[in-house]
């Protein structure tokens, strides 16, 4: 069974389970007796274990199985949740996340067995059962404490091979293999004993070959055995590897193994018995794969999964869609087909003529449907930013411990939706802004108390929709940005002159932090420094068609406001002409359009500005910016498109307005990669290409 086709679903669902586990463990830290949360952790760990087992990821399965065992004890009130357990559980999540990242990159979980974590999990269980916990020893994690030594017997020692089996053993020895006997005990509450047995067979057959089964493979498949089964195998590996392979299967209580001494056939009767049992004792992997339960079939998939180690990365490209959205999409496609048929019938009249009014009515109908269809497709692509921000509470908890600062994260607006493409790329910039706030925004507890602030610092992450944009704010109640210190640093490094520094506004000074490699950190840490990497944050956000602004009050805190477009695919745009060239400006950036007499243009510091309703707005002459031939004569009035970015306004001077249009954004790839003025292109109805202006860069 090839399970590679299910890899993307596995990655998607595993990510959800891991996030669910993280959220629940965060809750348990403050509410250790919350039964619902404890049960939810158990269910999530169990689901993850089953999924990993089905896909053949044994290490991941083993770790989640031990996590599940710990929570079984917590549910039974044998173990109390405390801070040390919470830390260990987060270590487990990090290890599982490591497995998942390996699977994303190479379709394989990797080779890290995480023995130390597994030993600690088993120590928790041992303590709960009143057992002595052995000190940490190298390799001890591979062999969890077994219950009551006399309970298990090495029954493989009593296997009396038939003549045919003796022959198989001899052939294996002649081929240079080591012969081991193995007895496996399944747990008393195991429901699918046969499935577990065949999973063990598959696991050990990756490092060797089984030559004798007790009971026979058919009896094992029919579950005609109690809680143990034995086998003899040939392998080039040591016995420890055999034991480890068998123990990698969940619900196995104990594995006993050792060298098997070949026994001679004592009388002729055994030969007769051997021939009679020949077919019965022959290994039968094929029927097992056909008729055993799902876990058994999954085990068979382990070999194909290993072969995919060098495969291309298994990136997550799925979006979960509400069925109602798909129904709406289907209805609109049906309407589109009806509209198409109507147009066909109009054009197919017998005399070749057509009714002009009917034709125009159908065109209008078609426009309504395509607009509605676009809206529906957009809704299908939209996902809540919750998928990105839900990992941040854990990050802030860890930072609180690392930095030895008390802090909390308050998130609102997690259900705000953005295009999937934007959501996938916004996580890293937001993470960097949060780390900045935690590391250099918030003061230490002593300073906060001196300033009359609460001992615990607060970071807010707030998202909301504003027109065709989504605003995400990262705010802290910390120290704020010392603009005088920033200015002094900029002068010291030669970024600006002393004369420039004296006339700069606070906003211009703060924007210096977004310059490459401009850092205010007194020492470099592995967390962040105010300014370290902010140029990358800004660059990443601008690549998404967004922008970032900062407002700060010294001693009170700082707010980073990230503005992002709802989508990167289809937008409403204003089409304009500059001489004979056509350009598109995103409608979401436009505040209004004005007709400005040339005589009303003023100059501030040798720059053209207009005074409009109490605002002084700088003019940007697009023909100069785009290097277009100037007009022979200056007109008496200018058509000015007033664009807005946050609180800033600017006027773009154009020749003509062509009207509003819905455009599909096409990337220009590497052709004009260095020019940030152009964010893409679109194909107009007549086949002509129009370039899309990036308002953020212009401003």
XYZ file of C-alpha atoms in Angstrom:
699
model
C 0.000 0.000 0.000
C 1.550 3.307 -1.136
C 0.564 6.017 1.357
C 2.451 8.873 -0.344
C -0.838 10.133 -1.811
C -2.037 10.851 1.746
C 1.110 12.743 2.782
C -0.317 16.252 2.351
C -3.439 15.346 4.345
C -1.227 13.847 7.063
C 0.899 17.014 7.251
C -2.184 19.242 7.341
C -3.959 17.268 10.068
C -0.796 16.666 12.116
C -0.147 20.420 12.197
C -3.673 20.933 13.533
C -3.237 18.271 16.227
C 0.126 19.714 17.302
C -1.349 23.201 17.555
C -4.307 21.805 19.500
C -1.887 20.053 21.877
C 0.091 23.273 22.341
C -3.062 25.273 23.143
C -4.287 22.623 25.605
C -0.927 22.355 27.391
C -0.848 26.165 27.721
C -4.301 25.932 29.330
C -3.165 23.115 31.652
C -0.322 25.291 32.935
C -2.903 27.651 34.476
C -5.670 25.061 35.045
C -3.896 21.767 35.923
C -7.143 20.067 37.052
C -9.188 20.918 33.947
C -10.643 17.495 33.037
C -11.903 18.575 29.604
C -8.452 19.808 28.609
C -6.768 16.643 29.930
C -9.172 14.504 27.880
C -8.580 16.684 24.800
C -4.786 16.252 25.122
C -5.263 12.483 25.386
C -7.496 12.429 22.287
C -5.136 14.614 20.235
C -2.072 12.513 21.195
C -3.983 9.324 20.357
C -5.097 10.679 16.961
C -1.547 11.737 16.151
C -0.227 8.309 17.179
C -2.715 6.465 14.984
C -2.025 8.728 11.993
C 1.756 8.370 12.354
C 1.413 4.585 12.682
C -0.801 4.422 9.596
C 1.755 6.381 7.582
C 4.628 4.215 8.848
C 6.389 6.945 10.871
C 7.456 4.744 13.779
C 9.508 7.225 15.802
C 6.706 9.761 15.759
C 4.254 7.007 16.687
C 6.461 5.818 19.563
C 6.790 9.288 21.088
C 3.063 10.090 20.869
C 2.263 6.665 22.315
C 4.361 7.447 25.401
C 2.718 10.885 25.692
C -0.653 9.144 25.541
C 0.441 6.758 28.309
C 1.378 9.682 30.572
C -2.009 11.299 30.068
C -3.713 7.981 30.726
C -2.153 8.190 34.194
C -3.172 11.860 34.507
C -6.759 10.934 33.627
C -6.627 8.201 36.261
C -5.398 10.826 38.763
C -2.180 8.867 39.418
C -0.076 11.808 38.185
C -0.621 15.506 38.863
C 0.167 18.093 36.200
C 3.024 20.336 37.373
C 5.489 22.762 35.785
C 8.117 20.053 35.154
C 5.550 17.965 33.247
C 4.477 21.022 31.221
C 8.111 21.665 30.244
C 8.554 18.020 29.255
C 5.349 18.046 27.192
C 6.544 21.121 25.314
C 9.822 19.274 24.645
C 7.727 16.455 23.189
C 5.855 18.914 20.963
C 9.146 20.389 19.728
C 10.396 16.869 18.923
C 7.160 16.030 17.079
C 7.396 19.325 15.224
C 10.923 18.315 14.207
C 9.619 15.018 12.819
C 6.889 16.874 10.906
C 9.361 19.347 9.402
C 11.529 16.435 8.227
C 8.458 14.835 6.659
C 7.604 18.090 4.881
C 11.113 18.342 3.463
C 11.847 14.747 2.537
C 8.717 12.615 3.176
C 10.710 10.868 5.934
C 10.689 11.483 9.698
C 14.473 11.309 10.160
C 16.594 9.210 12.524
C 16.292 11.011 15.883
C 14.800 8.561 18.416
C 14.539 11.212 21.200
C 15.519 8.561 23.789
C 16.029 11.135 26.568
C 12.483 12.504 26.219
C 10.985 9.007 26.025
C 12.880 7.968 29.173
C 11.523 10.981 31.064
C 7.979 10.129 29.950
C 8.416 6.556 31.118
C 9.891 7.790 34.410
C 6.660 9.698 35.040
C 4.700 6.482 34.553
C 7.123 4.487 36.710
C 6.762 7.015 39.552
C 2.983 6.861 39.263
C 3.160 3.075 39.707
C 5.486 3.380 42.712
C 8.511 1.968 40.883
C 12.123 2.997 41.350
C 13.387 5.285 38.592
C 16.796 4.277 37.305
C 19.360 7.066 36.802
C 19.958 8.210 33.249
C 22.301 5.916 31.379
C 23.382 5.859 27.802
C 20.938 3.774 25.797
C 18.629 3.200 28.750
C 15.816 5.051 27.035
C 15.521 2.271 24.492
C 14.409 -0.141 27.209
C 11.601 1.226 29.374
C 11.220 -0.288 32.815
C 9.450 -3.582 32.455
C 6.808 -4.727 34.841
C 7.596 -7.677 37.143
C 10.550 -9.609 35.736
C 9.031 -13.067 36.285
C 5.937 -12.171 34.260
C 7.674 -12.664 30.892
C 9.423 -15.795 29.609
C 11.736 -16.220 26.643
C 9.466 -18.779 24.983
C 11.545 -18.738 21.798
C 14.027 -20.977 23.675
C 11.461 -23.771 23.615
C 10.788 -23.623 19.874
C 11.490 -27.045 18.362
C 11.967 -26.384 14.634
C 10.636 -28.867 12.109
C 12.927 -30.387 9.499
C 11.883 -27.808 6.917
C 12.428 -25.004 9.417
C 15.831 -26.449 10.356
C 16.749 -26.305 6.678
C 15.742 -22.611 6.479
C 17.810 -21.831 9.586
C 20.841 -23.634 8.145
C 20.550 -21.756 4.826
C 20.370 -18.434 6.691
C 23.479 -19.321 8.716
C 25.379 -20.344 5.582
C 24.516 -16.935 4.107
C 26.318 -15.366 7.073
C 23.290 -14.221 9.088
C 22.986 -14.183 12.875
C 20.117 -16.329 14.173
C 18.009 -14.853 16.988
C 14.953 -16.102 18.818
C 12.387 -13.450 19.778
C 9.345 -13.549 22.079
C 6.958 -10.577 21.996
C 4.278 -9.808 24.607
C 1.401 -7.471 23.679
C -0.359 -5.371 26.327
C -3.332 -6.912 28.127
C -5.761 -4.259 26.857
C -4.607 -4.558 23.227
C -7.654 -4.835 20.956
C -6.009 -5.789 17.649
C -3.447 -8.425 18.601
C -3.014 -9.725 15.061
C -2.437 -6.250 13.703
C 0.205 -5.591 16.363
C 1.902 -8.900 15.579
C 2.145 -8.161 11.863
C 3.393 -4.631 12.591
C 6.179 -6.269 14.625
C 6.924 -8.634 11.724
C 7.123 -5.711 9.293
C 9.365 -3.750 11.648
C 11.908 -6.531 12.196
C 11.856 -7.587 8.530
C 13.367 -4.208 7.681
C 16.607 -5.467 9.266
C 16.339 -9.201 8.640
C 14.210 -12.187 7.630
C 11.846 -14.295 9.755
C 12.324 -18.018 9.146
C 10.110 -19.572 11.858
C 6.767 -18.425 13.352
C 5.169 -19.692 16.618
C 2.261 -20.016 16.385
C 2.023 -20.174 12.585
C 1.489 -16.967 10.638
C -2.052 -18.118 9.773
C -2.902 -18.684 13.457
C -1.500 -15.260 14.308
C -3.638 -13.699 11.579
C -6.686 -15.478 13.006
C -5.714 -14.237 16.522
C -5.324 -17.839 17.739
C -2.833 -16.853 20.439
C -2.968 -15.325 23.893
C -0.743 -12.312 24.663
C 2.564 -13.542 23.259
C 4.063 -14.942 20.088
C 7.588 -15.992 19.099
C 9.697 -16.232 15.985
C 13.214 -17.027 14.807
C 14.915 -14.636 12.454
C 18.137 -14.110 10.540
C 19.820 -10.682 10.488
C 23.168 -8.914 10.156
C 22.305 -6.574 13.034
C 22.864 -6.992 16.784
C 20.120 -8.268 19.079
C 19.568 -4.776 20.530
C 18.497 -3.532 17.083
C 16.006 -6.410 16.826
C 14.520 -5.567 20.233
C 14.346 -1.866 19.380
C 12.592 -2.589 16.062
C 9.969 -4.754 17.744
C 9.455 -2.243 20.556
C 8.885 0.577 18.077
C 5.376 -0.813 17.594
C 2.826 0.566 20.052
C 0.928 -1.582 22.590
C 3.889 -3.958 23.018
C 4.518 -4.805 26.706
C 7.910 -6.509 26.398
C 10.326 -8.027 23.878
C 12.802 -10.775 24.857
C 15.453 -11.879 22.372
C 18.754 -13.746 22.204
C 20.881 -16.087 20.044
C 19.002 -19.211 18.983
C 20.860 -22.533 19.218
C 20.052 -24.881 16.326
C 18.553 -28.177 17.478
C 19.033 -31.478 15.673
C 16.039 -33.508 14.431
C 15.798 -36.500 16.832
C 13.624 -38.976 14.965
C 12.008 -39.621 11.619
C 8.503 -38.766 12.864
C 9.455 -35.077 12.967
C 10.146 -35.160 9.242
C 6.561 -36.303 8.619
C 5.220 -33.617 10.932
C 7.443 -31.063 9.256
C 6.075 -31.875 5.805
C 2.514 -31.730 7.156
C 3.178 -28.288 8.625
C 5.123 -27.048 5.630
C 2.328 -24.944 4.200
C 0.933 -24.001 7.606
C 4.145 -22.530 8.971
C 5.228 -20.796 5.770
C 5.326 -17.011 6.273
C 2.257 -15.438 4.682
C 2.726 -11.694 4.338
C 0.445 -11.410 1.296
C -2.800 -12.603 2.975
C -1.931 -10.396 5.943
C -1.671 -7.335 3.785
C -4.994 -8.174 2.157
C -7.122 -9.118 5.129
C -5.543 -7.617 8.260
C -6.916 -4.425 9.767
C -5.757 -0.977 8.642
C -2.699 -0.679 10.909
C -1.285 -3.834 9.358
C -1.688 -2.480 5.858
C -0.099 0.730 7.044
C 2.937 -1.162 8.270
C 3.394 -2.575 4.804
C 3.753 0.978 3.584
C 6.875 1.650 5.617
C 9.240 0.478 2.912
C 7.739 2.687 0.158
C 7.802 5.640 2.573
C 11.550 5.158 3.102
C 12.170 5.142 -0.651
C 10.675 8.614 -0.874
C 13.380 10.116 1.350
C 14.872 11.961 -1.595
C 11.499 13.044 -2.937
C 10.552 16.689 -3.433
C 9.396 18.584 -0.338
C 5.822 17.784 0.661
C 4.593 21.346 1.140
C 1.122 21.962 2.428
C -0.990 23.361 -0.403
C -4.458 22.604 0.914
C -7.233 24.950 2.000
C -10.252 23.723 3.963
C -13.448 25.102 2.477
C -16.933 25.410 3.949
C -19.378 23.345 1.874
C -21.721 26.344 1.571
C -18.987 28.311 -0.223
C -18.545 25.461 -2.696
C -22.327 25.282 -3.242
C -22.387 29.007 -4.049
C -19.443 28.539 -6.411
C -21.213 25.671 -8.165
C -24.416 27.688 -8.592
C -22.507 30.585 -10.167
C -20.714 28.280 -12.590
C -24.155 26.940 -13.594
C -25.346 30.514 -14.196
C -22.232 31.151 -16.285
C -23.076 28.192 -18.528
C -26.647 29.496 -18.955
C -25.289 32.934 -19.917
C -22.913 31.354 -22.420
C -25.761 29.360 -23.989
C -27.875 32.525 -24.272
C -25.057 34.334 -26.095
C -24.615 31.354 -28.421
C -28.337 31.320 -29.240
C -28.335 35.087 -29.946
C -25.399 34.745 -32.352
C -26.878 31.700 -34.085
C -30.043 33.232 -35.585
C -30.942 31.915 -39.027
C -30.627 35.238 -40.839
C -27.324 36.093 -39.162
C -28.773 39.159 -37.420
C -29.116 39.583 -33.663
C -31.149 41.658 -31.265
C -28.841 44.393 -29.966
C -30.859 44.937 -26.782
C -30.922 41.221 -25.914
C -27.197 40.996 -26.577
C -26.396 43.885 -24.221
C -28.708 42.445 -21.562
C -26.840 39.142 -21.725
C -23.476 40.940 -21.505
C -24.671 42.745 -18.343
C -25.922 39.412 -16.976
C -22.516 37.881 -17.729
C -20.747 40.754 -15.931
C -22.872 40.224 -12.812
C -22.138 36.500 -12.792
C -18.368 36.895 -13.282
C -18.206 39.507 -10.488
C -20.183 37.199 -8.211
C -18.006 34.268 -9.258
C -14.885 36.248 -8.438
C -16.224 37.066 -4.968
C -16.997 33.397 -4.332
C -13.557 32.233 -5.458
C -12.022 34.905 -3.237
C -14.002 33.595 -0.260
C -12.741 30.077 -0.987
C -9.135 31.331 -0.947
C -9.640 33.283 2.280
C -8.466 31.701 5.531
C -8.430 33.130 9.086
C -5.063 34.450 10.279
C -5.640 32.229 13.321
C -3.578 29.533 11.583
C -0.533 31.849 11.807
C -1.014 33.598 15.158
C -2.074 30.608 17.263
C 1.574 29.562 17.753
C 2.526 32.923 19.294
C 1.226 32.394 22.897
C 3.649 29.466 23.275
C 6.471 31.601 21.853
C 5.770 34.438 24.332
C 5.680 31.887 27.212
C 9.112 30.605 26.208
C 10.484 34.149 25.792
C 9.151 35.060 29.249
C 11.291 32.283 30.746
C 14.341 32.952 28.559
C 14.380 36.705 29.235
C 13.251 36.351 32.867
C 10.507 38.921 32.290
C 6.863 38.533 33.223
C 4.726 39.086 30.120
C 1.461 38.084 28.526
C 0.098 38.151 24.986
C -3.465 39.321 24.325
C -4.771 38.452 20.850
C -7.934 39.752 19.193
C -9.352 39.410 15.695
C -7.879 35.952 15.006
C -10.900 35.207 12.808
C -9.963 38.036 10.398
C -9.545 36.465 6.951
C -6.777 36.985 4.403
C -5.843 35.350 1.109
C -4.040 32.050 1.746
C -0.952 33.313 -0.130
C -0.676 36.325 2.187
C -1.306 34.258 5.336
C 1.455 31.793 4.412
C 4.035 34.601 4.201
C 3.034 36.933 7.046
C 4.008 34.593 9.912
C 7.747 35.385 10.004
C 7.411 39.213 9.965
C 4.814 39.085 12.766
C 6.986 36.711 14.796
C 9.926 39.106 14.485
C 7.835 42.089 15.612
C 6.591 40.147 18.652
C 10.112 39.063 19.598
C 11.248 42.685 19.304
C 8.475 43.787 21.664
C 9.326 41.051 24.172
C 13.092 41.554 24.088
C 13.604 45.317 23.752
C 10.121 46.774 24.036
C 9.189 45.554 27.512
C 11.276 46.651 30.494
C 12.326 44.285 33.279
C 10.004 43.941 36.285
C 11.999 46.241 38.609
C 11.970 49.159 36.160
C 8.264 48.670 35.437
C 7.443 48.823 39.168
C 9.557 52.001 39.536
C 7.599 53.574 36.686
C 4.291 52.653 38.325
C 3.430 50.038 35.674
C 2.099 46.524 36.343
C 4.927 44.050 36.982
C 3.712 41.902 34.090
C 4.263 43.463 30.671
C 1.568 43.161 28.004
C 1.871 42.659 24.251
C -1.248 43.005 22.105
C -1.771 41.438 18.690
C -4.875 42.853 17.046
C -6.192 42.203 13.524
C -9.149 43.817 11.781
C -10.418 44.568 8.292
C -10.432 48.115 6.939
C -11.852 48.462 3.431
C -9.857 46.247 1.050
C -7.046 45.880 3.583
C -6.376 43.996 6.786
C -4.574 45.832 9.587
C -2.484 43.799 12.049
C -1.140 45.731 15.034
C 1.631 44.589 17.384
C 1.585 46.831 20.455
C 3.451 46.762 23.776
C 3.258 48.818 26.981
C 7.034 48.926 27.311
C 9.736 51.541 27.074
C 8.908 52.950 23.640
C 11.546 54.024 21.126
C 14.023 56.677 22.234
C 14.053 58.813 19.068
C 16.906 60.983 20.340
C 19.054 57.867 20.789
C 18.081 56.660 17.291
C 18.991 60.060 15.834
C 22.348 60.114 17.636
C 23.138 56.585 16.433
C 22.233 57.492 12.842
C 24.527 60.551 12.941
C 27.322 58.508 14.541
C 27.121 55.906 11.772
C 26.969 58.533 9.030
C 23.478 57.554 7.902
C 22.370 61.198 8.228
C 24.128 64.483 8.894
C 23.698 66.557 12.052
C 21.877 69.217 9.995
C 19.411 66.648 8.619
C 18.874 65.233 12.107
C 17.821 68.599 13.479
C 14.954 69.030 11.008
C 13.693 65.422 10.953
C 10.230 64.621 12.310
C 9.711 61.873 14.874
C 8.183 59.654 12.179
C 11.200 60.095 9.888
C 13.560 59.268 12.759
C 11.631 56.080 13.631
C 11.713 55.045 9.962
C 15.522 54.931 10.195
C 15.042 51.658 12.111
C 13.902 50.040 8.858
C 17.224 50.708 7.147
C 19.374 47.599 6.474
C 21.552 46.561 9.434
C 20.552 49.606 11.512
C 20.521 48.310 15.095
C 19.862 49.975 18.435
C 20.703 46.826 20.405
C 23.409 47.335 23.035
C 24.310 43.686 22.634
C 23.350 41.129 20.040
C 21.115 38.351 21.390
C 19.666 35.266 19.761
C 16.206 36.725 20.274
C 16.206 40.130 18.601
C 17.367 43.699 18.809
C 15.250 46.755 18.140
C 16.140 47.390 14.499
C 17.846 44.068 13.776
C 15.952 42.545 10.898
C 13.282 45.269 10.716
C 14.458 46.013 7.169
C 13.675 42.384 6.310
C 10.265 42.688 7.997
C 9.479 45.772 5.921
C 10.771 44.180 2.714
C 8.671 41.026 3.213
C 5.521 43.033 3.927
C 6.053 45.292 0.897
C 6.477 42.238 -1.324
C 2.932 41.323 -0.314
C 1.720 44.759 -1.430
C 1.509 46.010 2.161
C 3.324 48.491 4.369
C 4.319 48.889 8.017
C 4.171 51.992 10.202
C 5.388 52.716 13.736
C 3.987 54.975 16.426
C 5.755 55.275 19.777
C 5.683 57.242 23.030
C 8.831 57.104 25.157
C 8.100 55.364 28.456
C 4.632 54.208 27.359
C 5.096 51.766 24.495
C 5.283 51.159 20.744
C 2.771 50.095 18.092
C 3.707 48.501 14.764
C 0.820 48.634 12.270
C 1.023 46.253 9.311
C -1.373 46.965 6.431
C -1.980 44.102 3.976
C -4.190 43.680 0.899
C -6.989 41.132 1.236
C -5.803 39.301 -1.866
C -2.941 39.145 -4.346
C -4.931 37.702 -7.253
C -7.762 39.949 -8.480
C -8.300 43.576 -7.472
C -10.495 46.545 -8.317
C -8.321 49.182 -9.979
C -8.532 52.645 -11.486
C -7.152 52.666 -15.032
C -5.290 55.872 -15.949
C -3.401 57.192 -18.975
C -0.084 59.011 -18.960
C 0.501 60.204 -22.549
C -0.348 57.052 -24.542
C 0.590 54.534 -21.828
C -1.999 52.813 -19.618
C -1.437 52.131 -15.916
C -3.508 50.609 -13.089
C -3.742 51.944 -9.512
C -5.322 49.717 -6.817
C -8.667 51.215 -5.832
C -8.022 50.379 -2.165
C -5.149 52.912 -2.132
C -7.198 55.781 -3.596
C -8.772 58.363 -1.322
C -10.346 60.659 -3.949
C -9.735 62.337 -7.324
C -9.300 66.077 -7.752
C -9.042 68.560 -10.616
C -6.356 71.020 -9.441
C -5.633 74.360 -11.195
C -1.892 74.712 -11.886
C -1.929 78.134 -10.220
C -2.888 76.443 -6.896
C 0.340 74.439 -6.756
C 2.658 75.657 -3.986
C 6.266 74.799 -3.089
C 7.626 73.519 0.231
C 11.398 72.893 0.326
C 11.432 73.009 -3.481
C 8.765 70.289 -3.696
C 5.370 70.702 -5.334
C 2.429 70.477 -2.924
C -1.271 71.283 -2.929
C -3.392 72.509 -0.027
C -6.601 70.486 0.099
C -9.215 70.631 2.859
C -6.683 71.429 5.563
C -4.054 68.934 4.330
C -0.758 69.730 2.644
C -0.340 66.993 0.030
C 2.883 66.452 -1.975
C 2.476 65.970 -5.740
C 4.113 63.090 -7.621
C 4.334 63.690 -11.377
C 4.147 60.178 -12.783
C 5.520 61.187 -16.191
C 8.818 62.195 -14.508
C 8.914 59.159 -12.222
C 8.253 56.796 -15.153
C 10.608 58.673 -17.513
C 7.929 59.568 -20.053
C 8.369 62.403 -22.574
C 7.132 65.706 -21.041
C 4.167 67.592 -22.478
C 4.837 70.346 -24.948
C 2.461 72.692 -23.127
C 1.432 72.683 -19.459
C -2.388 72.489 -19.146
C -4.330 74.942 -16.998
C -5.444 72.206 -14.584
C -4.128 68.798 -13.531
C -5.988 65.539 -12.869
C -4.690 64.380 -9.483
C -5.403 60.959 -7.940
C -5.086 61.333 -4.148
C -3.665 58.103 -2.706
C -3.372 57.136 0.933
C -1.017 54.934 2.941
C -1.910 54.902 6.604
C -2.101 58.563 7.647
C -0.004 59.803 4.703
C -1.456 61.306 1.523
C 0.077 62.006 -1.896
C -1.255 63.266 -5.226
C -0.435 61.336 -8.418
C -0.617 63.540 -11.510
C -2.119 61.676 -14.510
C -3.314 62.730 -17.981
C -6.648 60.922 -18.248
C -8.940 58.667 -16.214
C -10.170 55.552 -18.048
C -12.457 54.268 -15.314
C -12.687 51.514 -12.729
C -11.962 47.933 -13.762
C -11.554 44.530 -12.166
C -8.081 43.298 -13.081
C -6.207 40.025 -12.742
C -2.683 40.595 -11.420
C 0.049 38.870 -13.417
C 3.617 38.637 -12.166
C 6.345 40.019 -14.425
C 8.815 37.535 -12.968
C 12.452 38.486 -13.365
C 11.975 40.886 -16.280
C 11.863 44.073 -14.197
C 12.655 42.570 -10.826
C 14.772 45.552 -9.758
C 11.995 48.133 -10.285
C 9.766 48.308 -7.223
C 7.529 51.006 -8.770
C 5.770 48.285 -10.765
C 4.058 45.570 -8.707
C 2.834 43.540 -11.693
C 0.850 43.773 -14.893
C -2.600 42.997 -16.204
C -4.025 42.117 -19.630
C -6.815 44.434 -20.772
C -9.875 43.440 -22.802
C -8.230 44.397 -26.110
C -5.163 42.276 -25.300
C -2.963 45.248 -24.382
C -0.757 44.975 -21.292
C -1.061 47.626 -18.565
C 1.450 47.953 -15.718
C 0.256 48.177 -12.095
C 1.786 50.984 -10.029
C 2.893 50.249 -6.461
C 1.534 53.164 -4.419
C 3.553 52.251 -1.311
C 6.849 52.549 -3.207
C 5.785 55.790 -4.901
C 4.988 57.362 -1.542
